[in-house]
Amino acid sequence: MSGMTAKDPVKASAARENLPASDPLSVVSICLDKETWGTLKLFADSAPLIRLDRHLGEYRVDDHEPALDWIGSPAPDVCLLDFDNDRRSAALVAERIHSDAPDTSIFAVSSQSQPDLIIQAMRSGCSEYLVKPLDSEQLLNAVARVGGRRKEKKEQARAQVLAFIGAKGGCGVTTLVTQLGTLLSKSHSQKTLIVDLHPDFGDAALYLGLTKYRYHSYELVENTDRLDAELLQSFVLHHSTGLDLIPAPPGTEPARPLMSGALVQTFEFLRLRYDFILVDLPSGLNDEHLELIRYCDQINIVAITEISALRNVVRQTDYFTKKGIPSERLRVVLNRHQSRGIITEAQIEKVIGQKLFWKVPNQYVHILKSISGGDPLSQSNSEVAKNLHEWAANIGKKPTGEEKRGRGILGLWSR
Ligand SMILES: Nc1ncnc2c1ncn2[C@@H]1O[C@H](COP(=O)(O)OP(=O)(O)OP(=O)(O)O)[C@@H](O)[C@H]1O
Ligand SMILES: [Mg+2]
């Protein structure tokens, strides 16, 4: 096993491609001997994959403080634990860390490599066993495995972002977004956020009966650089169903431009806090929102059975495809559908050149009642409500970790 030298920075390994430079793993070392500590420091300095947070010079087996008090809180991503000074104490420390900080990966470090010692360390909660002198490749692979798991976890915690855009004004986008949002929150217990991105005259707040607010979505995007959980709360309105909303500007001043990149940066922040984010977009081919549309998991184009709307569906899908948005992310939803309408479903699909993803029945009175009461769930027995329940259930089935893993394990960390 070769030791790492100053001329051997973490370079050669293919695994490095999977490691981010921007978000290093936090590392705490316990009782590492001088030479191994020096090697670890060299590793940390040669590539920003790990950050050395603290070094503990003793095994804390006698005190009853929770492990987080001495390894630090939030818990580090990795604890490097030297087993050579006192194997029994090291094993006890590993057990404590494993039980108090289960998300922390424990790497045993030792100059001995007999199988029974390795098994003993693994049984006490260590996930890696590194043999001295520390080898760069061995350390890099162990770090990559932890990074991959962390990335995977983050991915599972990321919201699905679903955009809704009208084939023309008045097709029912805000109606569908607010109905689906409340259903996902209430009936499917999914943490859901609606972002109304109309530059002016957005109706989502009105349809949800949330008409008193100070800040709006455009201000949120403008403040993306200083966004934290507390600041976000000043933008979020809460509906009684548990649904959150960030409303559109009130339309009392001219529409303001959005800074390029800021929208996606804002959604990257929001994504970590919700299961679903539904975006109410203005109709039309708005290049300002294109970067967000590209970023969304699903783009629902909402149409009605009118020649102009159906023609626009064709234009929109062509435009989005030309802009590099994969066609499988585009879905056409037919709102206000009448089963005995003059234009048949087959004719509609022929005109738009694709299958309809969903059809929502035309029930004006039910929709109007739920909008005017600010409670989308109030008409729960209507045909349209049942239809939307079904759609929400369909959306509520998030891709499983297994499906996501299909994209490749080690690549997870770098995306
Ligand atoms: N399934 C439906 N059945 C009957 N009426 C509907 C249905 N969906 C929406 N509507 C009605 O259509 C009208 C327009 O709906 P909505 O405001 O949701 O459209 P929009 O696409 O958001 O419009 P805008 O382009 O102004 O944002 C509303 O009066 C609403 O009540
Ligand atoms: Mg609307």
Coordinates of C-alpha atoms and ligand atoms in Angstrom, one line a residue, residues 165-178 196 198 200-204 207 280-283 302 304 334-337 360-369 371 384 388, ligand 1:
I165 CA -48.4 27.6 -18.4
G166 CA -51.5 28.6 -20.4
A167 CA -51.7 28.1 -24.2
K168 CA -53.3 31.5 -23.9
G169 CA -54.7 33.7 -21.2
G170 CA -57.7 32.4 -19.2
C171 CA -57.2 28.6 -19.9
G172 CA -57.5 27.9 -16.2
V173 CA -53.8 27.7 -15.0
T174 CA -54.4 29.4 -11.7
T175 CA -57.5 27.4 -11.0
L176 CA -55.6 24.1 -11.6
V177 CA -52.5 25.1 -9.7
T178 CA -54.4 26.2 -6.6
D196 CA -47.0 32.8 -8.7
H198 CA -46.9 36.6 -13.1
D200 CA -48.4 41.6 -12.5
F201 CA -52.0 40.6 -12.1
G202 CA -51.3 37.1 -10.7
D203 CA -54.4 35.5 -9.2
A204 CA -53.2 32.7 -7.1
Y207 CA -58.1 32.2 -5.5
D280 CA -48.1 29.6 -12.0
L281 CA -46.6 31.1 -15.1
P282 CA -48.0 33.7 -17.4
S283 CA -48.9 32.5 -20.9
V302 CA -52.9 24.1 -20.2
I304 CA -59.0 24.6 -23.8
L334 CA -57.0 20.0 -21.7
N335 CA -59.1 22.0 -19.3
R336 CA -62.9 22.6 -19.4
H337 CA -63.2 19.4 -21.4
V360 CA -60.3 18.3 -16.6
P361 CA -64.0 18.5 -17.0
N362 CA -65.9 21.8 -17.6
Q363 CA -67.8 22.6 -14.4
Y364 CA -68.0 26.3 -14.2
V365 CA -70.3 26.6 -11.2
H366 CA -68.2 24.3 -9.0
I367 CA -65.0 26.0 -9.9
L368 CA -66.5 29.5 -9.4
K369 CA -67.8 28.5 -5.9
I371 CA -62.6 30.2 -6.1
V384 CA -64.1 18.2 -11.4
L388 CA -58.3 16.7 -9.7
Ligands
LIG1 N1 -62.5 23.1 -15.3 C1 -63.1 24.3 -15.3 N2 -64.5 24.3 -15.6 C2 -65.1 25.5 -15.7 N3 -64.5 26.7 -15.5 C3 -63.2 26.7 -15.3 C4 -62.4 25.5 -15.2 N4 -61.2 25.9 -14.9 C5 -61.1 27.3 -14.9 N5 -62.4 27.7 -15.1 C6 -62.7 29.2 -15.2 O1 -61.9 29.8 -16.2 C7 -61.6 31.1 -15.9 C8 -60.1 31.4 -16.0 O2 -59.5 30.6 -15.0 P1 -58.1 31.0 -14.4 O3 -58.1 32.3 -13.9 O4 -57.6 29.9 -13.6 O5 -57.2 31.0 -15.8 P2 -55.7 31.4 -16.0 O6 -55.1 30.6 -17.1 O7 -55.0 31.4 -14.7 O8 -55.8 32.9 -16.5 P3 -54.7 34.1 -16.6 O9 -54.1 33.9 -18.0 O10 -55.5 35.3 -16.5 O11 -53.7 33.9 -15.6 C9 -62.1 31.3 -14.4 O12 -63.3 32.0 -14.5 C10 -62.4 29.9 -13.9 O13 -63.5 29.9 -13.1

